[in-house]
CSV table of C-alpha atoms in Angstrom, one decimal:
chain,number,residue,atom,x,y,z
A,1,UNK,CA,21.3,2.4,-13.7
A,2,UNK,CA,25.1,0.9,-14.1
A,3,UNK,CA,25.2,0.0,-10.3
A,4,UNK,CA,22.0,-1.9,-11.5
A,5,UNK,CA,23.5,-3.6,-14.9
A,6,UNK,CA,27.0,-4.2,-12.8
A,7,UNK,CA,25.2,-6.1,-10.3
A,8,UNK,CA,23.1,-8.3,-12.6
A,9,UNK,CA,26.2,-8.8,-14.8
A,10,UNK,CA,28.2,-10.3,-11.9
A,11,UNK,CA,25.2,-11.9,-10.1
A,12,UNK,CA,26.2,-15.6,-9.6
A,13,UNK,CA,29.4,-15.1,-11.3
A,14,UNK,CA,31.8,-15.6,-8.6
A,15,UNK,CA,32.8,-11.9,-8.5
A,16,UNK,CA,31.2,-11.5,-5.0
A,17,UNK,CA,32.4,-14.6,-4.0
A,18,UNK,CA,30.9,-18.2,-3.2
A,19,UNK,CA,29.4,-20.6,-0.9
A,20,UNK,CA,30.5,-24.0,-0.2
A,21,UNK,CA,28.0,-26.8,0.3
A,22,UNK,CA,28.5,-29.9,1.8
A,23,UNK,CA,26.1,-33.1,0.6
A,24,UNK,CA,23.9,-34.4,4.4
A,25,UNK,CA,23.7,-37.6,2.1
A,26,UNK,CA,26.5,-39.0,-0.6
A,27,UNK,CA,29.1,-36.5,1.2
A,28,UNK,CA,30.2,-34.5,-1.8
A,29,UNK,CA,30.8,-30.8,-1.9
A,30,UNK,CA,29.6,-27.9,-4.2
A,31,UNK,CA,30.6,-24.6,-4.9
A,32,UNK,CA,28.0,-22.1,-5.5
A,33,UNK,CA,28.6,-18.5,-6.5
A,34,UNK,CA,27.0,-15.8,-4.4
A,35,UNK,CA,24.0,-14.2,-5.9
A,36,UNK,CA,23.9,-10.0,-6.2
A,37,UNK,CA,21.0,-9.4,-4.0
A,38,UNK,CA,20.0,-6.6,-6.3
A,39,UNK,CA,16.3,-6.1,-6.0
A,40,UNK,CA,16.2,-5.5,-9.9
A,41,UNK,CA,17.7,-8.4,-10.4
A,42,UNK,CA,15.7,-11.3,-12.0
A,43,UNK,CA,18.1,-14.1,-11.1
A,44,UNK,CA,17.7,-13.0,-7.6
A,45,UNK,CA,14.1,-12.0,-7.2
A,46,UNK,CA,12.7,-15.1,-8.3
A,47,UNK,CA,13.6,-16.4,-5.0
A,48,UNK,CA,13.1,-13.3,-3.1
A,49,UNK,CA,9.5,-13.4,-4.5
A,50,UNK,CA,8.9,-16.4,-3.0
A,51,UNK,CA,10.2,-15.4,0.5
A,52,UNK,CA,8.1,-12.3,0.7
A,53,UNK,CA,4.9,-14.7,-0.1
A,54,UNK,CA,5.5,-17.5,2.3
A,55,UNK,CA,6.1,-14.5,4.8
A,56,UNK,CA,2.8,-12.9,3.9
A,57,UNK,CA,0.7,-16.3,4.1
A,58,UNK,CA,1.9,-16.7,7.8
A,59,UNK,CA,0.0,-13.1,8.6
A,60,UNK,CA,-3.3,-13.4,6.1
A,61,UNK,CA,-6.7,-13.4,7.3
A,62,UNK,CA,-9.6,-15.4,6.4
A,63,UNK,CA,-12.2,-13.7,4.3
A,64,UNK,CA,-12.8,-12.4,0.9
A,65,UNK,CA,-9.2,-10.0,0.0
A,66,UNK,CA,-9.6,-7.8,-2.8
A,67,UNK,CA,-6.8,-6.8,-5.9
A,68,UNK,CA,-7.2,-2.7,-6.5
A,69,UNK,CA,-5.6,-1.3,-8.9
A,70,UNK,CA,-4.4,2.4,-9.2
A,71,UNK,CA,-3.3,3.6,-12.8
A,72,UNK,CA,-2.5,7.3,-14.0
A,73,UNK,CA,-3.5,8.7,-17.4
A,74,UNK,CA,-1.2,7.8,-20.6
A,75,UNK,CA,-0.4,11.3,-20.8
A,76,UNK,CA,1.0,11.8,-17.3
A,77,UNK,CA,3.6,9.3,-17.6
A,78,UNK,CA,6.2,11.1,-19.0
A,79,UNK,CA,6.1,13.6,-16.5
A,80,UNK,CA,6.3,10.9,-13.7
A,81,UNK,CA,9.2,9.5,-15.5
A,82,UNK,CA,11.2,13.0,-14.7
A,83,UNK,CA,9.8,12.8,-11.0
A,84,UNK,CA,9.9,9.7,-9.8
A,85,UNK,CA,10.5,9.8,-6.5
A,86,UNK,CA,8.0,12.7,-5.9
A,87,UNK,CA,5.1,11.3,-8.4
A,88,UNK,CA,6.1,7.8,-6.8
A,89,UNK,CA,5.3,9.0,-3.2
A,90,UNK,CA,2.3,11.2,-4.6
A,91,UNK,CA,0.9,8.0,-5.7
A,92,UNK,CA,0.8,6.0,-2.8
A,93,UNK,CA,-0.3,8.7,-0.6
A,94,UNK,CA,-3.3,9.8,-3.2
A,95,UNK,CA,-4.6,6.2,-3.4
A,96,UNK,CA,-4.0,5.4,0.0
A,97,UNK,CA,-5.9,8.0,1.2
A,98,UNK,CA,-8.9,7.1,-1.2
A,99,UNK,CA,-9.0,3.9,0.2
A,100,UNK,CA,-9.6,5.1,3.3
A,101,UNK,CA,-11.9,7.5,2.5
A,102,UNK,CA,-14.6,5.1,1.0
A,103,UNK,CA,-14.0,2.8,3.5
A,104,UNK,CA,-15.4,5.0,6.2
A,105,UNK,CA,-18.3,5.5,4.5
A,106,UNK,CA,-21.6,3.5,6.0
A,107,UNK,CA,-22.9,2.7,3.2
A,108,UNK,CA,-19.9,0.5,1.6
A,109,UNK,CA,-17.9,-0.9,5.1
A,110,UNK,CA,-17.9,1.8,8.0
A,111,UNK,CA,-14.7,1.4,9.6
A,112,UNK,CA,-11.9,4.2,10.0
A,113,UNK,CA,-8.9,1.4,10.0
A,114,UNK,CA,-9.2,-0.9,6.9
A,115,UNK,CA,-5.9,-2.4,6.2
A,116,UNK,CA,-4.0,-3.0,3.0
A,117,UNK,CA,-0.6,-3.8,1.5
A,118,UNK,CA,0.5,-1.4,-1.5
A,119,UNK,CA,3.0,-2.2,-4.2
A,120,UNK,CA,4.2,0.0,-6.9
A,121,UNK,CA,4.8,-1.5,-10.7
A,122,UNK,CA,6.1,0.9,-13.3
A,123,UNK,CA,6.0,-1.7,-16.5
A,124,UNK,CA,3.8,-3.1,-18.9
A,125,UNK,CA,3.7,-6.7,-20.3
A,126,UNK,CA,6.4,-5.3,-23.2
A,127,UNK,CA,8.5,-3.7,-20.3
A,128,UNK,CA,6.6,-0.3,-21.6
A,129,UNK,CA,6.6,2.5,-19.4
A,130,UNK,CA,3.1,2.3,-16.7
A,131,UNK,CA,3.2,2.9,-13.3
A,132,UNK,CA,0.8,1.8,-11.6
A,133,UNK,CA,-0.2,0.7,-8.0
A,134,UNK,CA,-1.4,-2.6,-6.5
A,135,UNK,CA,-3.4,-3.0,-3.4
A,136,UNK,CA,-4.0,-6.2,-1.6
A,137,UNK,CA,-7.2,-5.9,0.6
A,138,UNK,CA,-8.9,-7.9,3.3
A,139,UNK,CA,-12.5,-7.7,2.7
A,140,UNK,CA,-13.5,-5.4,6.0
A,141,UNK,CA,-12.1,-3.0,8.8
A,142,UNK,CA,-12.6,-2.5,12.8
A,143,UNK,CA,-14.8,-0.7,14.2
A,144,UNK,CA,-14.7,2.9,16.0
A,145,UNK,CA,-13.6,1.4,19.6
A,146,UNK,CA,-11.5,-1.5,17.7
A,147,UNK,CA,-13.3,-4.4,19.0
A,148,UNK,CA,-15.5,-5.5,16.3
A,149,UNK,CA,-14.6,-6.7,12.8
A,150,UNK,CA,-16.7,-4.9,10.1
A,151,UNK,CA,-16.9,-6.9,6.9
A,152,UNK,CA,-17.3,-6.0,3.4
A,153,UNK,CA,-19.4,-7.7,1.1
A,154,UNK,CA,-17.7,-10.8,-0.6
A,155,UNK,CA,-17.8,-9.2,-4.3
A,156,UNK,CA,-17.3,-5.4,-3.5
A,157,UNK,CA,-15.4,-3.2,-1.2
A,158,UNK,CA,-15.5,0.0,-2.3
A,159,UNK,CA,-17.2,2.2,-5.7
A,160,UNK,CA,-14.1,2.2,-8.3
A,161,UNK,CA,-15.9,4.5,-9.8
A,162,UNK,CA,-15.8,7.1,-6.9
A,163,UNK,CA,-12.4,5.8,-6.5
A,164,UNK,CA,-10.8,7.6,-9.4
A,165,UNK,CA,-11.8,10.7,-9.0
A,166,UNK,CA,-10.7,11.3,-5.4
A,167,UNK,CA,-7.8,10.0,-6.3
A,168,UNK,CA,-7.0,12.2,-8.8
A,169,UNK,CA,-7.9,15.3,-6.6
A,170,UNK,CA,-5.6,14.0,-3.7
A,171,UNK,CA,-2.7,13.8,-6.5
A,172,UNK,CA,-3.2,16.8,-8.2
A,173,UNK,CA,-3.0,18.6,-4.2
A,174,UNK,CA,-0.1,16.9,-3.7
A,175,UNK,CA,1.5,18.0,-7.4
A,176,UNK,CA,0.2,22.0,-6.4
A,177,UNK,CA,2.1,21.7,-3.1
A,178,UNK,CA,5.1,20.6,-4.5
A,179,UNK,CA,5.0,23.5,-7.6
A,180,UNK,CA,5.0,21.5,-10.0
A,181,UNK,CA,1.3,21.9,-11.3
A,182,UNK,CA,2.3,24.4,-14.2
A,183,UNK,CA,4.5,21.7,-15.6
A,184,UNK,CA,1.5,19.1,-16.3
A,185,UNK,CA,-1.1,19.3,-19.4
A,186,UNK,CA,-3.9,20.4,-17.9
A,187,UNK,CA,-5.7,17.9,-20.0
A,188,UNK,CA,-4.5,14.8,-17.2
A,189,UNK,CA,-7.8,16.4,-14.7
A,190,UNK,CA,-10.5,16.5,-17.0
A,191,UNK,CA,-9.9,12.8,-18.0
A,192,UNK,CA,-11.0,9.4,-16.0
A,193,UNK,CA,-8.1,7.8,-13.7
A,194,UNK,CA,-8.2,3.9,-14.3
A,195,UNK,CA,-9.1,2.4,-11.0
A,196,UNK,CA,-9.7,-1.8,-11.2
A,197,UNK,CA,-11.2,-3.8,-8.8
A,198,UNK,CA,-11.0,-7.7,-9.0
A,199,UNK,CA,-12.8,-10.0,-6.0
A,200,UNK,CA,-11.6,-12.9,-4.3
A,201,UNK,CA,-13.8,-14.5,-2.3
A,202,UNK,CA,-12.3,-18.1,-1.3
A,203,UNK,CA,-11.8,-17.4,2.2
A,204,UNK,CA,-8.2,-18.1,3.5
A,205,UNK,CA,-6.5,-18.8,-0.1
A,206,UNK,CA,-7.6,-15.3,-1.5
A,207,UNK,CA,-3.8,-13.7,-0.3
A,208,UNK,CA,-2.0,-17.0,-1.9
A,209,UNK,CA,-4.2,-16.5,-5.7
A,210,UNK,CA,-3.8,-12.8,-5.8
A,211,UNK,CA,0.0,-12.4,-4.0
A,212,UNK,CA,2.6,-13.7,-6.5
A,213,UNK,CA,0.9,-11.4,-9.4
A,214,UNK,CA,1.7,-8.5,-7.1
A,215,UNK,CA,5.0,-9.2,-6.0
A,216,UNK,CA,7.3,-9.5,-8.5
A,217,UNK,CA,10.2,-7.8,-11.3
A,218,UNK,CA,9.9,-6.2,-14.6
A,219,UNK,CA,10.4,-9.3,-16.0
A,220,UNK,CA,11.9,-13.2,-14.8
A,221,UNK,CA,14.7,-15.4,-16.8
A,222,UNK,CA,11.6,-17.6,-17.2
A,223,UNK,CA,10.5,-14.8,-20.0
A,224,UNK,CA,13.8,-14.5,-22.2
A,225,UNK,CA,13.8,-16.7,-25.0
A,226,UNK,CA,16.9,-15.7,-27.2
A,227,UNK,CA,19.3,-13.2,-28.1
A,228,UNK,CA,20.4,-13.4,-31.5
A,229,UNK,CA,22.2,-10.5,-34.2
A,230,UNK,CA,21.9,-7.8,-31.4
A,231,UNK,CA,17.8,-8.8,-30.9
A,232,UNK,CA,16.1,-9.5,-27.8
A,233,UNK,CA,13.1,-11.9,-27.6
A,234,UNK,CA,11.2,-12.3,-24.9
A,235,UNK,CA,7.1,-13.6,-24.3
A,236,UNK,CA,4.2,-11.5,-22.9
A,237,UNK,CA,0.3,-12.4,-22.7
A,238,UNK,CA,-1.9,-9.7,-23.9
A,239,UNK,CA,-5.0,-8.5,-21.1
A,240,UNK,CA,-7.2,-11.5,-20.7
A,241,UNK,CA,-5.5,-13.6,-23.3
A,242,UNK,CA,-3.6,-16.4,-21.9
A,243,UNK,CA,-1.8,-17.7,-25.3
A,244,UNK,CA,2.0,-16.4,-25.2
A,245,UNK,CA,3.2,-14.1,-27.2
A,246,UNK,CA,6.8,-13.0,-29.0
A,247,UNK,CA,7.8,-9.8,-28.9
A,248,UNK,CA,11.6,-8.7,-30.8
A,249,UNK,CA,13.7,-5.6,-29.3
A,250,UNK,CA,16.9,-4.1,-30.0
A,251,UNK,CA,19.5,-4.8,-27.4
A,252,UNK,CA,19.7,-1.0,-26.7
A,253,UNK,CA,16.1,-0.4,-26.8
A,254,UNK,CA,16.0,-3.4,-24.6
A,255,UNK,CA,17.9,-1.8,-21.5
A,256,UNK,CA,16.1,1.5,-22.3
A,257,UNK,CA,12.9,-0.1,-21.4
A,258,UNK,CA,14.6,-2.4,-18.4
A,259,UNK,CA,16.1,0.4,-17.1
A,260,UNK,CA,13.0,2.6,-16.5
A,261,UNK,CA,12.2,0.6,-14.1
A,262,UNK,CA,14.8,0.9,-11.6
A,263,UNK,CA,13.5,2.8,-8.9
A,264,UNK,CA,15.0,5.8,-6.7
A,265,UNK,CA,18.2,4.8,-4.4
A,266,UNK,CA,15.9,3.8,-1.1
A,267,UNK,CA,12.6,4.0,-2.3
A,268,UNK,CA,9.9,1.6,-0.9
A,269,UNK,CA,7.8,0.1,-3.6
A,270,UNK,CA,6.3,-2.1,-0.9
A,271,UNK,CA,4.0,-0.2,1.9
A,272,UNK,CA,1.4,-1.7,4.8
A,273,UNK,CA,-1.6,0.6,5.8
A,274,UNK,CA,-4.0,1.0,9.0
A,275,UNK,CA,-4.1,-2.7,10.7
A,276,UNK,CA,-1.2,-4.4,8.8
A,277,UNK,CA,0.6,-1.5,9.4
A,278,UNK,CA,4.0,-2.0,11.8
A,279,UNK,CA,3.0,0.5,14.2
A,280,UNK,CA,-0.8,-0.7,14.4
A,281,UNK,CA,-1.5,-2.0,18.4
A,282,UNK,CA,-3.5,-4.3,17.5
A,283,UNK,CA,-1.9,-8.1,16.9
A,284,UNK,CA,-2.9,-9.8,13.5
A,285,UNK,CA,-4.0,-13.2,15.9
A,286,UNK,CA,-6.7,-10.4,17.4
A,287,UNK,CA,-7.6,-9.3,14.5
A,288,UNK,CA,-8.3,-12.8,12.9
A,289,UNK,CA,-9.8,-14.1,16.0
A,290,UNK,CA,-12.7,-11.3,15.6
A,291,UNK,CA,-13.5,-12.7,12.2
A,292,UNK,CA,-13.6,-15.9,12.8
A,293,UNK,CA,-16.1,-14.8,15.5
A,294,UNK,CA,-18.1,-12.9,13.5
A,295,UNK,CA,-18.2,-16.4,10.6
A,296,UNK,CA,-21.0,-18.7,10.4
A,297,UNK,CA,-19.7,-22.3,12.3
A,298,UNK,CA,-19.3,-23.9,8.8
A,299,UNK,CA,-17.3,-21.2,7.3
A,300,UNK,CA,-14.4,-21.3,9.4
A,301,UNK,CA,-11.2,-21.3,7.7
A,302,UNK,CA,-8.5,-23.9,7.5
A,303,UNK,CA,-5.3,-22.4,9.9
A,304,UNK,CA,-2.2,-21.9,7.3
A,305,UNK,CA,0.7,-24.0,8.1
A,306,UNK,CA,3.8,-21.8,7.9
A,307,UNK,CA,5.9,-23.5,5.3
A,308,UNK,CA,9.5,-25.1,5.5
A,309,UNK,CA,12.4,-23.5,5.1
A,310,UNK,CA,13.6,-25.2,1.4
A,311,UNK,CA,17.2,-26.5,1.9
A,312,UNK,CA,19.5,-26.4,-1.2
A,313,UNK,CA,19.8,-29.9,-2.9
A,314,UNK,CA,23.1,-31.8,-4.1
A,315,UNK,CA,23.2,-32.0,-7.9
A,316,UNK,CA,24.3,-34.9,-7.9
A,317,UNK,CA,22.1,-37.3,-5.4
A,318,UNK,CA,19.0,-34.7,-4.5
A,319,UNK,CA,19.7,-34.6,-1.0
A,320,UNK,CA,19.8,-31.6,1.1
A,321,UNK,CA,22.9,-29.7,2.1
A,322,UNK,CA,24.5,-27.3,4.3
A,323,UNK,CA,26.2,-24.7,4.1
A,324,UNK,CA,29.9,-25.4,5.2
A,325,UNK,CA,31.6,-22.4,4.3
A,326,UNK,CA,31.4,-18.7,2.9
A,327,UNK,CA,34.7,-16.9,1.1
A,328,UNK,CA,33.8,-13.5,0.0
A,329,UNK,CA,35.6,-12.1,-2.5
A,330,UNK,CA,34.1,-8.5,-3.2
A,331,UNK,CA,36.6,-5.4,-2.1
A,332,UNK,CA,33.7,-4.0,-0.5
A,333,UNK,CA,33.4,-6.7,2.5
A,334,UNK,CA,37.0,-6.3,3.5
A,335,UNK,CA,37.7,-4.0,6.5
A,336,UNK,CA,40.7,-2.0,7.0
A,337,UNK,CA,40.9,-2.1,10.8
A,338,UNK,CA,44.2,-1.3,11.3
């Protein structure tokens, strides 16, 4: 938690250091402070955000994609909150493993390597304690000898309903394994686990609709609207609502609720399964040449166009620049090699 506040307090204040930019246009140079890099950070993740995206739009697929969502009981959460790391992993493998479960059954898809990108939240629009799991999924799998796309249907990939209650199972094996069952009301199994299911059936823009509400902080600059007498005040938008709202916090209780969401040293809230896995043999362009196959002439998609790398403009005549030298200033980046 304080390498966390230390880094966003000296993000972009010239305690790491700066760049310095040289105008392609008017000639003029500018010095701009290096940013913290912490993936906490909102000043930095705004941009990282967008990276990750326009990475991820270069490798989607055409077809309906589908937004699953994983929660865990009310009750659970403080529990969690004492194991993260454990409950964290626990998470990802229970859902994961659900997911892949349904999806081999006939009657829903029918195909034992779906593929799907997982990333974990832990807030709530008031930056309230609530893990939680997203799931990015291309509508359909491959087949048994990996040479045929199977697809889903364009509204429904899998029963959310028998979702939830595998889920839970999976977890609660996980929980007895690690010896920790004794220390969780036993209320948590008897109770539904939340699992959401939201469609997206407009072919090749599906990933670039349902991506940046996956892939972002606890909450962005764009959020903060004052701090005044020791008081935070930020916006929010209730469920389904999309009128802004005001909510006032105590600095203190403020960075109590920011700070819950820092996440284990090394853990990956971002995870690829089955297809879009690293380690899958299969290449993405084979992949997405057995759906188009498999499409009706008119319903081929449009091919993505990777997008531009966005060069930094001069403040003063809006031109691009470059980069004409770094100074680092941190005591970490200086080597003693004598």
């Amino acid at each position: 938690h304080r390498k966390v506040i230390s880094a966003i307090q000296h993000c972009q204040s010239g305690h790491d250091g700066h760049s310095l930019s040289q105008c392609s246009s008017c000639g003029e140079h500018h010095r701009v402070h290096h940013s913290c890099g912490n993936r906490h950070c909102p000043q930095c993740q705004q941009h990282t955000t967008q990276q990750w995206l326009e990475h991820h739009l270069e490798k989607q697929l055409p077809g309906p994609h589908f937004l699953l969502t994983f929660t865990v009981p009310e009750t659970l959460r403080p529990f969690i909150r004492s194991h993260q790391r454990l409950s964290y992993q626990a998470m990802f493998h229970a859902s994961s493993l659900a997911l892949k479960r349904l999806a081999t059954d006939e009657r829903f898809i029918g195909t034992d390597l779906p593929g799907f990108t997982g990333v974990l939240h832990t807030w709530g629009r008031q930056l309230q304690y609530h893990p939680h799991i997203h799931y990015i999924v291309p509508g359909g799998g491959l087949s048994e000898d990996r040479t045929t796309w199977r697809p889903s249907r364009a509204n429904f990939f899998v029963p959310v309903k028998a979702l939830s209650p595998i889920y839970r199972a999976i977890f609660k094996d996980n929980m007895r394994h690690a010896g920790l069952l004794e220390h969780i009301d036993p209320q948590v199994w008897t109770i539904p686990w939340n699992v959401h299911s939201q469609a997206n059936h407009h072919g090749h823009s599906a990933f670039t609709s349902l991506a940046p509400s996956v892939f972002k902080v606890a909450i962005s600059n764009q959020r903060l609207v004052s701090l005044t007498d020791r008081t935070v005040t930020f916006t929010y938008r209730k469920v389904g609502s999309a009128r802004p709202r005001t909510t006032h916090l105590d600095v203190m209780e403020f960075l109590r609720r920011f700070l819950q969401h820092v996440l284990p040293d090394g853990f990956m809230k971002v995870r690829h399964f089955g297809f879009l896995h690293a380690s899958c043999a299969i290449p993405l362009a084979t992949i997405r040449l057995m759906i188009v196959q498999g499409q009706p002439s008119d319903g081929q998609p449009t091919p993505h166009k990777p997008p531009q790398p966005r060069a930094a403009r001069c403040p003063t005549c809006g031109a691009p620049m470059r980069v004409v030298m770094r100074v680092w200033t941190s005591p970490k980046d200086f080597i003693d090699t004598s």
